[in-house]
mmCIF file with all atom_site columns, C-alpha atoms in Angstrom:
data_model
loop_
_atom_site.group_PDB
_atom_site.id
_atom_site.type_symbol
_atom_site.label_atom_id
_atom_site.label_alt_id
_atom_site.label_comp_id
_atom_site.label_asym_id
_atom_site.label_entity_id
_atom_site.label_seq_id
_atom_site.pdbx_PDB_ins_code
_atom_site.Cartn_x
_atom_site.Cartn_y
_atom_site.Cartn_z
_atom_site.occupancy
_atom_site.B_iso_or_equiv
_atom_site.pdbx_formal_charge
_atom_site.auth_seq_id
_atom_site.auth_comp_id
_atom_site.auth_asym_id
_atom_site.auth_atom_id
_atom_site.pdbx_PDB_model_num
ATOM 1   C CA . MET Z 1 1   ? -19.191 -10.021 -1.856  1.00 0.00 ? 1   MET Z CA 1
ATOM 2   C CA . THR Z 1 2   ? -18.080 -9.738  -5.485  1.00 0.00 ? 2   THR Z CA 1
ATOM 3   C CA . ILE Z 1 3   ? -14.518 -9.328  -6.688  1.00 0.00 ? 3   ILE Z CA 1
ATOM 4   C CA . LEU Z 1 4   ? -15.158 -5.660  -7.429  1.00 0.00 ? 4   LEU Z CA 1
ATOM 5   C CA . GLU Z 1 5   ? -16.386 -5.130  -3.867  1.00 0.00 ? 5   GLU Z CA 1
ATOM 6   C CA . SER Z 1 6   ? -13.204 -6.647  -2.423  1.00 0.00 ? 6   SER Z CA 1
ATOM 7   C CA . MET Z 1 7   ? -10.789 -4.841  -4.770  1.00 0.00 ? 7   MET Z CA 1
ATOM 8   C CA . ARG Z 1 8   ? -9.106  -1.635  -3.665  1.00 0.00 ? 8   ARG Z CA 1
ATOM 9   C CA . ILE Z 1 9   ? -6.801  0.740   -5.525  1.00 0.00 ? 9   ILE Z CA 1
ATOM 10  C CA . HIS Z 1 10  ? -4.072  2.696   -3.741  1.00 0.00 ? 10  HIS Z CA 1
ATOM 11  C CA . ILE Z 1 11  ? -2.502  5.617   -5.618  1.00 0.00 ? 11  ILE Z CA 1
ATOM 12  C CA . GLY Z 1 12  ? 0.931   7.144   -5.153  1.00 0.00 ? 12  GLY Z CA 1
ATOM 13  C CA . LYS Z 1 13  ? 2.546   9.974   -7.101  1.00 0.00 ? 13  LYS Z CA 1
ATOM 14  C CA . SER Z 1 14  ? 5.769   11.924  -7.304  1.00 0.00 ? 14  SER Z CA 1
ATOM 15  C CA . SER Z 1 15  ? 6.976   14.871  -9.350  1.00 0.00 ? 15  SER Z CA 1
ATOM 16  C CA . SER Z 1 16  ? 10.647  14.383  -8.490  1.00 0.00 ? 16  SER Z CA 1
ATOM 17  C CA . PRO Z 1 17  ? 12.979  14.743  -11.496 1.00 0.00 ? 17  PRO Z CA 1
ATOM 18  C CA . ASP Z 1 18  ? 15.141  11.903  -10.104 1.00 0.00 ? 18  ASP Z CA 1
ATOM 19  C CA . CYS Z 1 19  ? 13.806  8.478   -11.143 1.00 0.00 ? 19  CYS Z CA 1
ATOM 20  C CA . GLU Z 1 20  ? 15.055  6.759   -7.970  1.00 0.00 ? 20  GLU Z CA 1
ATOM 21  C CA . ALA Z 1 21  ? 13.402  9.332   -5.705  1.00 0.00 ? 21  ALA Z CA 1
ATOM 22  C CA . ALA Z 1 22  ? 10.204  9.378   -7.785  1.00 0.00 ? 22  ALA Z CA 1
ATOM 23  C CA . SER Z 1 23  ? 9.937   5.572   -7.719  1.00 0.00 ? 23  SER Z CA 1
ATOM 24  C CA . ARG Z 1 24  ? 10.514  5.457   -3.974  1.00 0.00 ? 24  ARG Z CA 1
ATOM 25  C CA . GLU Z 1 25  ? 8.055   8.256   -3.152  1.00 0.00 ? 25  GLU Z CA 1
ATOM 26  C CA . ALA Z 1 26  ? 5.198   7.097   -5.406  1.00 0.00 ? 26  ALA Z CA 1
ATOM 27  C CA . SER Z 1 27  ? 5.612   3.415   -4.525  1.00 0.00 ? 27  SER Z CA 1
ATOM 28  C CA . GLN Z 1 28  ? 5.739   4.065   -0.783  1.00 0.00 ? 28  GLN Z CA 1
ATOM 29  C CA . GLN Z 1 29  ? 2.603   6.219   -0.988  1.00 0.00 ? 29  GLN Z CA 1
ATOM 30  C CA . ALA Z 1 30  ? 0.754   3.495   -2.906  1.00 0.00 ? 30  ALA Z CA 1
ATOM 31  C CA . LEU Z 1 31  ? 1.983   0.723   -0.585  1.00 0.00 ? 31  LEU Z CA 1
ATOM 32  C CA . ARG Z 1 32  ? 1.006   2.606   2.595   1.00 0.00 ? 32  ARG Z CA 1
ATOM 33  C CA . GLY Z 1 33  ? -1.896  0.690   4.111   1.00 0.00 ? 33  GLY Z CA 1
ATOM 34  C CA . ALA Z 1 34  ? -2.153  -1.668  1.135   1.00 0.00 ? 34  ALA Z CA 1
ATOM 35  C CA . ASP Z 1 35  ? -2.951  -5.260  1.988   1.00 0.00 ? 35  ASP Z CA 1
ATOM 36  C CA . ALA Z 1 36  ? -2.734  -8.100  -0.535  1.00 0.00 ? 36  ALA Z CA 1
ATOM 37  C CA . PRO Z 1 37  ? -1.231  -6.060  -3.410  1.00 0.00 ? 37  PRO Z CA 1
ATOM 38  C CA . ALA Z 1 38  ? -1.801  -7.994  -6.639  1.00 0.00 ? 38  ALA Z CA 1
ATOM 39  C CA . PHE Z 1 39  ? -0.718  -5.667  -9.470  1.00 0.00 ? 39  PHE Z CA 1
ATOM 40  C CA . ALA Z 1 40  ? 0.717   -2.197  -10.058 1.00 0.00 ? 40  ALA Z CA 1
ATOM 41  C CA . LEU Z 1 41  ? 0.082   0.052   -13.037 1.00 0.00 ? 41  LEU Z CA 1
ATOM 42  C CA . VAL Z 1 42  ? 3.022   2.479   -13.321 1.00 0.00 ? 42  VAL Z CA 1
ATOM 43  C CA . LEU Z 1 43  ? 2.772   5.579   -15.500 1.00 0.00 ? 43  LEU Z CA 1
ATOM 44  C CA . CYS Z 1 44  ? 5.599   8.067   -15.913 1.00 0.00 ? 44  CYS Z CA 1
ATOM 45  C CA . THR Z 1 45  ? 6.578   11.013  -18.028 1.00 0.00 ? 45  THR Z CA 1
ATOM 46  C CA . ASP Z 1 46  ? 9.213   10.598  -20.698 1.00 0.00 ? 46  ASP Z CA 1
ATOM 47  C CA . GLN Z 1 47  ? 12.051  12.544  -19.010 1.00 0.00 ? 47  GLN Z CA 1
ATOM 48  C CA . TYR Z 1 48  ? 13.309  9.473   -17.132 1.00 0.00 ? 48  TYR Z CA 1
ATOM 49  C CA . ASP Z 1 49  ? 15.902  7.015   -18.410 1.00 0.00 ? 49  ASP Z CA 1
ATOM 50  C CA . ALA Z 1 50  ? 13.800  3.906   -19.108 1.00 0.00 ? 50  ALA Z CA 1
ATOM 51  C CA . GLY Z 1 51  ? 16.332  1.335   -17.854 1.00 0.00 ? 51  GLY Z CA 1
ATOM 52  C CA . ARG Z 1 52  ? 17.106  3.147   -14.601 1.00 0.00 ? 52  ARG Z CA 1
ATOM 53  C CA . PHE Z 1 53  ? 13.430  3.838   -14.051 1.00 0.00 ? 53  PHE Z CA 1
ATOM 54  C CA . ALA Z 1 54  ? 12.383  0.197   -14.549 1.00 0.00 ? 54  ALA Z CA 1
ATOM 55  C CA . ALA Z 1 55  ? 15.136  -0.999  -12.199 1.00 0.00 ? 55  ALA Z CA 1
ATOM 56  C CA . ALA Z 1 56  ? 14.062  1.502   -9.526  1.00 0.00 ? 56  ALA Z CA 1
ATOM 57  C CA . VAL Z 1 57  ? 10.403  0.452   -9.814  1.00 0.00 ? 57  VAL Z CA 1
ATOM 58  C CA . ARG Z 1 58  ? 11.365  -3.244  -9.556  1.00 0.00 ? 58  ARG Z CA 1
ATOM 59  C CA . ARG Z 1 59  ? 13.356  -2.542  -6.380  1.00 0.00 ? 59  ARG Z CA 1
ATOM 60  C CA . GLU Z 1 60  ? 10.476  -0.631  -4.790  1.00 0.00 ? 60  GLU Z CA 1
ATOM 61  C CA . LEU Z 1 61  ? 7.662   -3.024  -5.748  1.00 0.00 ? 61  LEU Z CA 1
ATOM 62  C CA . GLY Z 1 62  ? 9.570   -6.253  -5.136  1.00 0.00 ? 62  GLY Z CA 1
ATOM 63  C CA . ASP Z 1 63  ? 7.544   -9.302  -6.219  1.00 0.00 ? 63  ASP Z CA 1
ATOM 64  C CA . ILE Z 1 64  ? 4.404   -7.339  -7.152  1.00 0.00 ? 64  ILE Z CA 1
ATOM 65  C CA . PRO Z 1 65  ? 3.791   -7.763  -10.907 1.00 0.00 ? 65  PRO Z CA 1
ATOM 66  C CA . TRP Z 1 66  ? 3.609   -4.455  -12.741 1.00 0.00 ? 66  TRP Z CA 1
ATOM 67  C CA . ALA Z 1 67  ? 3.255   -2.935  -16.173 1.00 0.00 ? 67  ALA Z CA 1
ATOM 68  C CA . GLY Z 1 68  ? 3.328   0.627   -17.374 1.00 0.00 ? 68  GLY Z CA 1
ATOM 69  C CA . CYS Z 1 69  ? 4.147   3.185   -19.987 1.00 0.00 ? 69  CYS Z CA 1
ATOM 70  C CA . CYS Z 1 70  ? 5.549   6.658   -20.385 1.00 0.00 ? 70  CYS Z CA 1
ATOM 71  C CA . ALA Z 1 71  ? 3.989   9.721   -21.989 1.00 0.00 ? 71  ALA Z CA 1
ATOM 72  C CA . ALA Z 1 72  ? 4.367   13.491  -22.159 1.00 0.00 ? 72  ALA Z CA 1
ATOM 73  C CA . GLY Z 1 73  ? 2.251   13.805  -19.002 1.00 0.00 ? 73  GLY Z CA 1
ATOM 74  C CA . VAL Z 1 74  ? 0.387   11.613  -16.511 1.00 0.00 ? 74  VAL Z CA 1
ATOM 75  C CA . PHE Z 1 75  ? -2.718  12.218  -14.436 1.00 0.00 ? 75  PHE Z CA 1
ATOM 76  C CA . ALA Z 1 76  ? -3.101  11.640  -10.702 1.00 0.00 ? 76  ALA Z CA 1
ATOM 77  C CA . GLY Z 1 77  ? -6.780  12.293  -10.080 1.00 0.00 ? 77  GLY Z CA 1
ATOM 78  C CA . THR Z 1 78  ? -7.409  15.733  -11.537 1.00 0.00 ? 78  THR Z CA 1
ATOM 79  C CA . GLU Z 1 79  ? -3.731  16.748  -11.358 1.00 0.00 ? 79  GLU Z CA 1
ATOM 80  C CA . LEU Z 1 80  ? -1.646  16.646  -14.542 1.00 0.00 ? 80  LEU Z CA 1
ATOM 81  C CA . LEU Z 1 81  ? 2.041   15.941  -13.923 1.00 0.00 ? 81  LEU Z CA 1
ATOM 82  C CA . LEU Z 1 82  ? 4.272   17.134  -16.756 1.00 0.00 ? 82  LEU Z CA 1
ATOM 83  C CA . GLN Z 1 83  ? 7.178   15.484  -14.949 1.00 0.00 ? 83  GLN Z CA 1
ATOM 84  C CA . GLY Z 1 84  ? 6.629   12.619  -12.577 1.00 0.00 ? 84  GLY Z CA 1
ATOM 85  C CA . MET Z 1 85  ? 5.081   9.250   -12.064 1.00 0.00 ? 85  MET Z CA 1
ATOM 86  C CA . VAL Z 1 86  ? 1.942   7.593   -10.753 1.00 0.00 ? 86  VAL Z CA 1
ATOM 87  C CA . VAL Z 1 87  ? 1.648   4.138   -9.218  1.00 0.00 ? 87  VAL Z CA 1
ATOM 88  C CA . ALA Z 1 88  ? -1.822  2.560   -9.060  1.00 0.00 ? 88  ALA Z CA 1
ATOM 89  C CA . LEU Z 1 89  ? -1.677  -0.489  -6.803  1.00 0.00 ? 89  LEU Z CA 1
ATOM 90  C CA . PHE Z 1 90  ? -4.568  -2.945  -7.185  1.00 0.00 ? 90  PHE Z CA 1
ATOM 91  C CA . CYS Z 1 91  ? -5.223  -4.855  -3.965  1.00 0.00 ? 91  CYS Z CA 1
ATOM 92  C CA . GLY Z 1 92  ? -7.533  -7.645  -2.899  1.00 0.00 ? 92  GLY Z CA 1
ATOM 93  C CA . LYS Z 1 93  ? -7.240  -11.218 -1.692  1.00 0.00 ? 93  LYS Z CA 1
ATOM 94  C CA . ASP Z 1 94  ? -9.568  -12.425 -4.455  1.00 0.00 ? 94  ASP Z CA 1
ATOM 95  C CA . PHE Z 1 95  ? -7.996  -10.234 -7.165  1.00 0.00 ? 95  PHE Z CA 1
ATOM 96  C CA . ARG Z 1 96  ? -5.628  -12.057 -9.546  1.00 0.00 ? 96  ARG Z CA 1
ATOM 97  C CA . VAL Z 1 97  ? -3.564  -10.665 -12.417 1.00 0.00 ? 97  VAL Z CA 1
ATOM 98  C CA . GLY Z 1 98  ? -1.099  -12.098 -14.893 1.00 0.00 ? 98  GLY Z CA 1
ATOM 99  C CA . VAL Z 1 99  ? 1.477   -10.084 -16.818 1.00 0.00 ? 99  VAL Z CA 1
ATOM 100 C CA . GLY Z 1 100 ? 2.975   -11.184 -20.107 1.00 0.00 ? 100 GLY Z CA 1
ATOM 101 C CA . MET Z 1 101 ? 4.637   -9.704  -23.114 1.00 0.00 ? 101 MET Z CA 1
#
């Protein structure tokens, strides 16, 4: 089995205008059934307060390393969210990620 065969991606999304509620909803969707989460890519629209949003994401994801950005809109599959967020959770026991800045 290769690393790509053992890697899974779980997606969660929310269109809530409240950053706390959006973080909770999208993170919980992504975490549902996820085993060995290694990294989260978090994309949100630019209506959220960046500091509050980052704190809410940290609370929801705990020790899972994450990175992200904000934009005028984000995609979840074929759906364009003009307000909301998407969490892509990369999982796999053999999948390793480092985050730096």
